[in-house]
CSV table of C-alpha atoms in Angstrom, one decimal:
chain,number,residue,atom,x,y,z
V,1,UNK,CA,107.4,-4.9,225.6
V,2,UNK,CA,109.6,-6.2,223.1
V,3,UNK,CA,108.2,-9.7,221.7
V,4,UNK,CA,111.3,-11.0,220.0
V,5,UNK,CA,114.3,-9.4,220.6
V,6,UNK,CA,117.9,-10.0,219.4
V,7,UNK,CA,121.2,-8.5,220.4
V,8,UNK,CA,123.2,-7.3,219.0
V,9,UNK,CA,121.7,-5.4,216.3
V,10,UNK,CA,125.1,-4.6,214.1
V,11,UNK,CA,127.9,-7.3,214.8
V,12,UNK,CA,131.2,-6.4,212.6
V,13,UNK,CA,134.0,-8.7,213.0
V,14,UNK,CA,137.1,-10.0,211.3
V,15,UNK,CA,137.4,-13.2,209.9
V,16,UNK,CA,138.4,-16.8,212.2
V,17,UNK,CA,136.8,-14.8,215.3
V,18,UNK,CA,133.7,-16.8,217.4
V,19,UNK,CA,130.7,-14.6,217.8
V,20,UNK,CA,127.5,-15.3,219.2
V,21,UNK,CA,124.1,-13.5,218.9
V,22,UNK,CA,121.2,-13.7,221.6
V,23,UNK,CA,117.3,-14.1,221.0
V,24,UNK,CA,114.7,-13.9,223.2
V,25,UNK,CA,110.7,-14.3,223.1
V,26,UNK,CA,108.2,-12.9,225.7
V,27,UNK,CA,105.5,-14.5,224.1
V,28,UNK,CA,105.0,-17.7,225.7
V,29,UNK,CA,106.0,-19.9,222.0
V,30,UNK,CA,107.0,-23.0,221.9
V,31,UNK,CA,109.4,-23.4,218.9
V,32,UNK,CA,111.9,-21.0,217.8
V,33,UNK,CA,114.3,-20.6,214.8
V,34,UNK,CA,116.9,-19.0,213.4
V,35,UNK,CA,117.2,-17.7,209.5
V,36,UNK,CA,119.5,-16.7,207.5
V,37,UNK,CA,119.0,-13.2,205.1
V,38,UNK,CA,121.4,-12.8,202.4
V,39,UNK,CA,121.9,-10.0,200.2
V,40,UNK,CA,119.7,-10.7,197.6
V,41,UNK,CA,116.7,-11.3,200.8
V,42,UNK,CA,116.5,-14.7,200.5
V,43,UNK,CA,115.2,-16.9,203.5
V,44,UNK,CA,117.3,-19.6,204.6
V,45,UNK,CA,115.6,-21.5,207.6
V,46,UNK,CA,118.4,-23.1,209.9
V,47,UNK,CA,117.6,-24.4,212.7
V,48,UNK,CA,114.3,-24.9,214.9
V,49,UNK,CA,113.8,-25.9,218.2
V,50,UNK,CA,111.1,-26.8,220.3
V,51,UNK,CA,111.0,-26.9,224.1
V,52,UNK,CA,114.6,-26.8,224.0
V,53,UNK,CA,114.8,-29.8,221.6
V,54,UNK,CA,116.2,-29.4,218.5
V,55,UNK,CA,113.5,-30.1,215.3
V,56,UNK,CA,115.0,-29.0,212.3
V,57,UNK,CA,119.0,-28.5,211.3
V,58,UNK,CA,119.0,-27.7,207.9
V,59,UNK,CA,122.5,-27.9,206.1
V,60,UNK,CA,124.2,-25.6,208.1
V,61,UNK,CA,128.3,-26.1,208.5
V,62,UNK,CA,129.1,-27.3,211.9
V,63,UNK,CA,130.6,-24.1,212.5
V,64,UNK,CA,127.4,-22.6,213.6
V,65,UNK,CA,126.0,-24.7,217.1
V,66,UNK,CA,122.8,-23.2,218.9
V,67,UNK,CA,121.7,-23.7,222.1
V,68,UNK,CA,118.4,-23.1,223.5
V,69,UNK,CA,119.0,-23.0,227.0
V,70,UNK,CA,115.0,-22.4,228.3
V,71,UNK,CA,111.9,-22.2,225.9
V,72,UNK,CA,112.4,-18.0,225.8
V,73,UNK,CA,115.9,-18.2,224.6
V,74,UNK,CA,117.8,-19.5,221.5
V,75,UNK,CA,121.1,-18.4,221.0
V,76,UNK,CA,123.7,-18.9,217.8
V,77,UNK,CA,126.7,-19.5,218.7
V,78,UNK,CA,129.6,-19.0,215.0
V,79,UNK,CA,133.0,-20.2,214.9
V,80,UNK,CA,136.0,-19.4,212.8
V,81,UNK,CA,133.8,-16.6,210.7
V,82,UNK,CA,134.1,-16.8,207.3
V,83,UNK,CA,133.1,-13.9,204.7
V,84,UNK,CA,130.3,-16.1,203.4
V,85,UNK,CA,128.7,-15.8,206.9
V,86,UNK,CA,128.1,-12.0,206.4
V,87,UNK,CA,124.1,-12.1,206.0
V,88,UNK,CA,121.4,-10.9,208.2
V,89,UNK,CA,120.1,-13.5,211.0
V,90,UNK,CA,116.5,-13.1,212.4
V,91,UNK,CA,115.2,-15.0,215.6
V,92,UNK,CA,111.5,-15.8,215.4
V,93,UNK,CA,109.0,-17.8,217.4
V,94,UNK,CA,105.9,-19.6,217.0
V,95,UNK,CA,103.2,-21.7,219.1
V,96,UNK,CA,103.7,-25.5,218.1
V,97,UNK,CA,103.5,-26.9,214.5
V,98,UNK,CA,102.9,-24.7,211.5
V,99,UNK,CA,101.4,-21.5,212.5
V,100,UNK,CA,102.5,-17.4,212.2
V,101,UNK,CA,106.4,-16.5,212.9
V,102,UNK,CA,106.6,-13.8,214.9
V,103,UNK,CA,110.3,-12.0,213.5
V,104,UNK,CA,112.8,-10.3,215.9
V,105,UNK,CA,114.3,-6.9,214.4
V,106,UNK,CA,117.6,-9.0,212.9
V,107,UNK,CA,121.0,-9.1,213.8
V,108,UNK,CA,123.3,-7.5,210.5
V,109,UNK,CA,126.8,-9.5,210.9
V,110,UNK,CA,129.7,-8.6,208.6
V,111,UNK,CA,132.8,-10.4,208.1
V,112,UNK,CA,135.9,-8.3,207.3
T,1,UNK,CA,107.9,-31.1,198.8
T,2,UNK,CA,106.3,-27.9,198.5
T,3,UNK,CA,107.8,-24.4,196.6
T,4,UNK,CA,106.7,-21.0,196.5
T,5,UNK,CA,107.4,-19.0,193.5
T,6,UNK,CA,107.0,-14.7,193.9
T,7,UNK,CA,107.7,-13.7,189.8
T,8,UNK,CA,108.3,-10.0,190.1
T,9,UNK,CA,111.4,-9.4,191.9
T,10,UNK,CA,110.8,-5.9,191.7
T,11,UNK,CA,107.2,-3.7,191.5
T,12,UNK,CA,107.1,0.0,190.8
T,13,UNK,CA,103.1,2.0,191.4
T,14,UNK,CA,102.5,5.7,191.6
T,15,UNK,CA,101.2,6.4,195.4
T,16,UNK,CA,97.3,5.8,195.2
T,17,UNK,CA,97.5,3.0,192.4
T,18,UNK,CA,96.1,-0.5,193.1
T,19,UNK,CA,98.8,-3.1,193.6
T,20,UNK,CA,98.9,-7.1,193.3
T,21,UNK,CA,101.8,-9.5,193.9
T,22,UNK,CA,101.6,-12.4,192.4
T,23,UNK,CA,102.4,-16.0,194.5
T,24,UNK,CA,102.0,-19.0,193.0
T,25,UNK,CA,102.7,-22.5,195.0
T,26,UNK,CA,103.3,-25.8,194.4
T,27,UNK,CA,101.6,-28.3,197.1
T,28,UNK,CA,99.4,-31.2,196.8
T,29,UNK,CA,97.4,-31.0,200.0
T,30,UNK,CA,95.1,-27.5,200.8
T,31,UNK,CA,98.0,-25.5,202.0
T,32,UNK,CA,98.8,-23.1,205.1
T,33,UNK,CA,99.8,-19.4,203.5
T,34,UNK,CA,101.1,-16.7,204.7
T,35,UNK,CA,102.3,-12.8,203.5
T,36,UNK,CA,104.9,-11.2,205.4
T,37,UNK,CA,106.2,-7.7,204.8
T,38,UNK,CA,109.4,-6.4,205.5
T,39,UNK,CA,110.5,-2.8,205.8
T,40,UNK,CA,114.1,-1.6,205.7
T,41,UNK,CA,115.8,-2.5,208.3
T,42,UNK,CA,113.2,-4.5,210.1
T,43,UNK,CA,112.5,-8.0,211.0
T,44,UNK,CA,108.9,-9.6,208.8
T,45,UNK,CA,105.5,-9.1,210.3
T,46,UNK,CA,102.7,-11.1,208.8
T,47,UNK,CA,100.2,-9.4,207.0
T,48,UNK,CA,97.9,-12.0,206.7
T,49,UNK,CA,97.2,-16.0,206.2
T,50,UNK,CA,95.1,-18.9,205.0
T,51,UNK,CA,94.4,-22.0,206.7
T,52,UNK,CA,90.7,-22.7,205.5
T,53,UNK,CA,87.0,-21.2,204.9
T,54,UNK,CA,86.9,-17.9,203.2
T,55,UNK,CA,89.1,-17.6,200.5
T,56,UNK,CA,89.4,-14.1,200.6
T,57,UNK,CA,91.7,-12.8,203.5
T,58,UNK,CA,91.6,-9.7,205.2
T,59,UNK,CA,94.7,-8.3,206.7
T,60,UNK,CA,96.4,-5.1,208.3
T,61,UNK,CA,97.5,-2.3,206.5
T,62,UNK,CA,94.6,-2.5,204.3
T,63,UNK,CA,96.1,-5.6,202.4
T,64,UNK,CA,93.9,-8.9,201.1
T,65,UNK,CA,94.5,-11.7,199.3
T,66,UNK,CA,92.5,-14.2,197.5
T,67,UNK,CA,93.5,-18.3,197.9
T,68,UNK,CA,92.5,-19.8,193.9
T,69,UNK,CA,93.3,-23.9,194.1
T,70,UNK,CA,92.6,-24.0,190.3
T,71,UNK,CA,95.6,-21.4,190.0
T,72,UNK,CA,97.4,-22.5,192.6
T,73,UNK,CA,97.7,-18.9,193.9
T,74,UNK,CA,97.8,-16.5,196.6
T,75,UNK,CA,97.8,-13.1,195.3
T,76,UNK,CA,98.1,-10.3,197.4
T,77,UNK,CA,96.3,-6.8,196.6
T,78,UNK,CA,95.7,-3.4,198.0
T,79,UNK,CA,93.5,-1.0,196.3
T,80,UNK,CA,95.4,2.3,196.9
T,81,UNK,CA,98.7,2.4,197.8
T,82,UNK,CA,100.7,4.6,200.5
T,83,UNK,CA,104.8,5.3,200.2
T,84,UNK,CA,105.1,3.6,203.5
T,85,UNK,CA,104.0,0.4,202.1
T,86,UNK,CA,107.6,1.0,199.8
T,87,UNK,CA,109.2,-2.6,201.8
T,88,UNK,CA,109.9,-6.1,200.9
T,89,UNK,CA,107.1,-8.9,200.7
T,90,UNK,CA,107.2,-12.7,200.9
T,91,UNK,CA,104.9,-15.3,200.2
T,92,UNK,CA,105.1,-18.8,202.5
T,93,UNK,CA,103.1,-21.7,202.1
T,94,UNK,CA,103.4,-25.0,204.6
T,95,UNK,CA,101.9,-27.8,205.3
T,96,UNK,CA,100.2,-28.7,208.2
T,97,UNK,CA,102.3,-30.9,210.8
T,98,UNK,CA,105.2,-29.5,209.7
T,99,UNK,CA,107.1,-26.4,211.7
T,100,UNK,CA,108.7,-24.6,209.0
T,101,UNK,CA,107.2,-22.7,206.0
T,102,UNK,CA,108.6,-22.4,202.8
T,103,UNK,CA,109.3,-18.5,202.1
T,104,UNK,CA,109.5,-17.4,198.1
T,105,UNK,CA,112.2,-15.3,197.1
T,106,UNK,CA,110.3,-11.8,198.1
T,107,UNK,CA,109.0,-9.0,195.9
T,108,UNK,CA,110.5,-5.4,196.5
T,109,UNK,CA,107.8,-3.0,196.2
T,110,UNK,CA,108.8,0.8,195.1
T,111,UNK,CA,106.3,3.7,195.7
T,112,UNK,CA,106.4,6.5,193.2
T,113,UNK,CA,105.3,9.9,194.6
């Protein structure tokens, strides 16, 4: 009974490819996000949504588009990879406004 | 806006030592904080948080941490420390309204044997 899950784990691709990576939450939150892990482990919030609505689109390049199709599910959607894109991303959820994250297991994508 | 600010990149005990992190933050309101821990490989769990009242936290694993406005701190401590607490930690501090906390550059903690 998984609360945030991610697939896939390991995503290894070559550059100009489209990926996407899938996040669900069985826990009944309002708002999820996406972040962004590089290699020196620092956080990088990107987007938030809540209720499907999008709340917060930090400077991300237009290459990346979620898409929250239902309150359980965000998805990240990456065009035309680039090697700066290799990072770890982690899904999380929360109940509305500022409260504890609750972190999927992360999703390690590498750009060859 | 508000910043969090983790000093130590990296912090080195024996197994059974006492251990603090340091976390300072930079907020003009009371602020919402939070330590997450991440082991290898994983995804963060929070170990604990502040919102208000007591400013000594409890939180799993054994951890605590103390909220000093005068310091503008939130230092996290255990009293004996286990190899399997060898992970990453982060400090967060928000604000309340907003959605999205503010996470310091993390603290890698190394367990001696």
């Amino acid at each position: 009974d998984t609360a945030v899950s991610q697939t896939p784990k390991y995503l290894v691709t070559q550059m100009g490819n489209d990926k996407s990576i899938k996040c669900e939450q069985n826990l009944g939150h309002d708002t999820m996000y996406w972040y962004k892990q590089d290699s020196k482990k620092f956080l990088k919030i990107m987007f938030s949504y809540n209720n499907k609505e999008l709340i917060i689109n930090e400077t991300v390049p237009n290459r990346f588009s979620p898409k929250s199709p239902d309150k359980a599910h965000l998805n990240l959607h990456i065009n035309s990879l680039e090697l700066g894109d290799s990072a770890v991303y982690f899904c999380a959820s929360s109940t509305r406004g500022l409260s504890e994250q609750f972190f999927g297991p992360g999703t390690r994508l590498t750009v060859l | 806006a508000q910043s969090v600010t983790q000093p130590d990149i990296h912090i080195t005990v024996s197994e059974g030592a006492s251990l603090e992190l340091r976390c300072n933050y930079s907020y003009g309101a009371t602020p919402y904080l939070f330590w997450y821990v991440q082991s290898p490989g994983q995804g963060l769990q929070l170990l604990l948080k502040y919102f208000s009242g007591d400013t000594l936290v409890q939180g799993i694993k054994g951890f605590e941490a103390e909220f000093k406005r005068s310091q503008s701190s939130f230092n996290l401590r255990k009293p004996s420390v286990h190899w399997s607490d060898a992970a990453e930690y982060f400090c967060a501090v928000g604000e309340g309204g907003s959605y999205i906390p503010t996470f310091g550059r993390g603290t890698s903690l190394i367990v001696h044997p």
